[in-house]
Amino acid sequence: MKKLYYPILLISSLLILVSGCNQNATVADYPIQPVPFTSVKLTDNFWAPRIRNNATVTIPIAFSYCESSGRIKNFEIAGGLDTGRFQTIYPFDDSDVYKIIEGASYSLQTYPDPKLDSYLDTLIWKIGLAQEDDGYLYTNRTIAEMHGGKGLHEWASKNRWELDSVLSHELYNLGHLYEAAVAHYQATGKRTLLDIAIKSADLVNKDFGIGKEMVYPGHQVIEMGLVKLYRASGEKKYLDLAKFFLDIRGPNGEAYNQANKKVIDQNVAVGHAVRATYMYSGIADIAAIEKNQAYLNAITRIWEDIVYGKIYITGGIGATGGNEGFADPFVLPNMSAYCETCASIGDIFFNHRLFLLHGDGKYIDILEKTLYNSMLSGVSLSADRFFYPNPLESNGQHQRQAWFGCACCPSNVARFVPAIPGYIYAVTDKDLYVNLYISNESEVTIGSKKVKVTQKAGFPWDGKVEISVDPGSGGNFTMKVRIPGWAHNEALPGNLYKFDDQNYGNFSLAVNGKPFIPEVLNGYAVIERNWKPGDKINLELPMTVRKVVADTRVRDDIGKVAVQRGPVIFCAEWPDNNTGNILDLVVDKNSDFSTEFVPSLEGSLIIKTSGSQTRKTLNGTIETLEKEPVTLIPYAFWNNRGPGQMMVWLPIASEAAKPLPAPTIAFRSKVRASKVTKALPAVNDQIEPVNSSDHSVSYYHWWPDKDHWEYIQYDFEKPELISKSKVYWFDDGPDGGCRIPDEWEILYLTGNTWKPVKVKSPYKVTKDAWNSTDFVPVEASAVKIKVKLKKEFSSGVYEWIVE
Ligand SMILES: [Zn+2]
């Protein structure tokens, strides 16, 4: 690394920044400034232990996976410290290392750790060695060039940057590098990573621009990274570069990465949800700094599109796995809900920025819902297991993993969790916004006045909050205390979800012990006075258990309710309920709810109600079994006791349930298949799809295998006389990898011999329908379907019935 020269002016602006909140910055920025997490010391029992676990468990294991997977060795090889080929799968693997450095930097500010600090120093030294002389940093290409171009990832082109709008992820890696660099500089005062970032950004600035490279980033994040670098350095060229990367998107690109329109013409949320929310956040940054109305209009329209049709009650976004992103409005399947953990984090970034622009509590309502549900579900209570998708229903096929080949989600958790205290407060020169209720001791700066703020809260279980202020000799400012939408009568902003009743308690507020009826403006109780040391606000929010119903256009939620208390969404999970069967439950429409705390699940609050199991009969009707207690746990805490059935949207009508199977031949059989996966029980669960790409019910598939024969087999307890088969094929074309098969046939086992059945008419291969086959009756001890997969595609089965 060559030493770079920085003007005195730049260093002084960096010093302002490192001193904490840059609310005194003279440059234009968000009209409301967050109080940085470094000024907020948590004293609560819910988040503080999680942030500690993130420091002691998540970050160390994340670095250890980066070591063992070869992510760090890639930097060592590129930097000449080691030899060999590129060690990992994806060219974006560099980004995980940057994200964990960002998280570790945040973490150091709460939990000083000299060992971690010096580990980061070594790691940053390696990154610096891996950076090419002109500033280029992308270990895959650097290593490939050491081997005469061999090993260059197929997503990258021979020339730098050329394929970035497709898949090379060169700029994506750098966006995370810039975020990490600013975080590390703020945490430690060391310029090491910041210098690497600046050298890189200067190269990007030299290579890209009008008349130079005009390639837009295929995976957005560099826009946010460059804005942070601009704030840290005061160099406007980085801000201009961020805007350049936004303005060259569209109109002739893919919706998948939001390049189908110019950003200022975009109206709806489309494509990959993580790319989308990172881009919307970048647009918000520029809109705030440059007062850009066209940008502001675009993200306002997009936010409405999300909250009116594309968000789950858990705050999760991105309904479909095929594009890891947004589906059409109201297409919100529960079992196959993608809701990537990164998309939840991205949506928190986006909504926080909209709040900082507008000071409206509705954005924090979304942020809070996402935080306590869809985001939190992404990490286990033990802090060492992670979800990539966060579905709202499971048949037992979902389980948190220790790590992933594509490790974006755990590394995002590692960097997001330590920054959570930074979402509690925000200020203008005359207002203090209290957004989240988490016990803490803080120091905030309102105008030029330093104010100590103490919050005592038992959130999210208890609705009582006490906020005390100490403005020294006293001070005139306005406290804006958030009254969440759910404390009025709004389950979530937008009208996609609503409470099924109007029986809500109201909030109450007292100032210095005296009841106070405030004006509530944009979701905030406004309390303006000359505050004195020891002044206290007592807020009590109603923590009633409420039932939520979805817009009837959300097909998967018809005849069902979700249960919400405060911002927390609850679910039914297998360990708490009778036989472990959950999906067949119907809850009593009119039953009461009671709450209690349990020692398991970290002393969580749980909800008790009642319901019944449902079961199919052999003649096709549904019977409702005896009434039984039903226990609900916080959604975010599911899957901490092993995989099994789980359900957020609870049927109140038996037609909406997935009844226990009738004792058919298929159900009584032992199922085998050429490829054994957790999805195998789907083939005889008697849950029918609506069509061949119905993601709301479970299916079995052979993906990614293709172009050969596979099978599913039923072994009977005793020989059965059979004469009919019905199979329903899975086909997620045109986007997915499965299609109906080329051909198939039925074989039966008699003695030790497999024989084909004699069909009465040719085999059909039909999409979106049952494929029924009558054959000459045979007595068999087992039956199998042999399936020939297409040359280019795999295949799958929803259900296979034998009669
Ligand atoms: Zn992810």
GROMACS .gro file of C-alpha atoms in nm, residues 27-29 225-239 289:
model
   19
   27VAL     CA    1  -2.340   1.956   0.441
   28ALA     CA    2  -2.697   1.870   0.351
   29ASP     CA    3  -2.812   1.529   0.463
  225GLY     CA    4  -2.121   0.236   0.029
  226LEU     CA    5  -2.015   0.537  -0.179
  227VAL     CA    6  -2.248   0.768   0.016
  228LYS     CA    7  -2.086   0.651   0.339
  229LEU     CA    8  -1.744   0.712   0.186
  230TYR     CA    9  -1.859   1.058   0.078
  231ARG     CA   10  -1.973   1.137   0.433
  232ALA     CA   11  -1.648   1.006   0.579
  233SER     CA   12  -1.419   1.185   0.335
  234GLY     CA   13  -1.619   1.491   0.232
  235GLU     CA   14  -1.528   1.405  -0.128
  236LYS     CA   15  -1.829   1.486  -0.347
  237LYS     CA   16  -1.697   1.270  -0.632
  238TYR     CA   17  -1.809   0.962  -0.441
  239LEU     CA   18  -2.161   1.100  -0.407
  289ILE     CA   19  -2.852   1.487   0.036
   0.00000   0.00000   0.00000
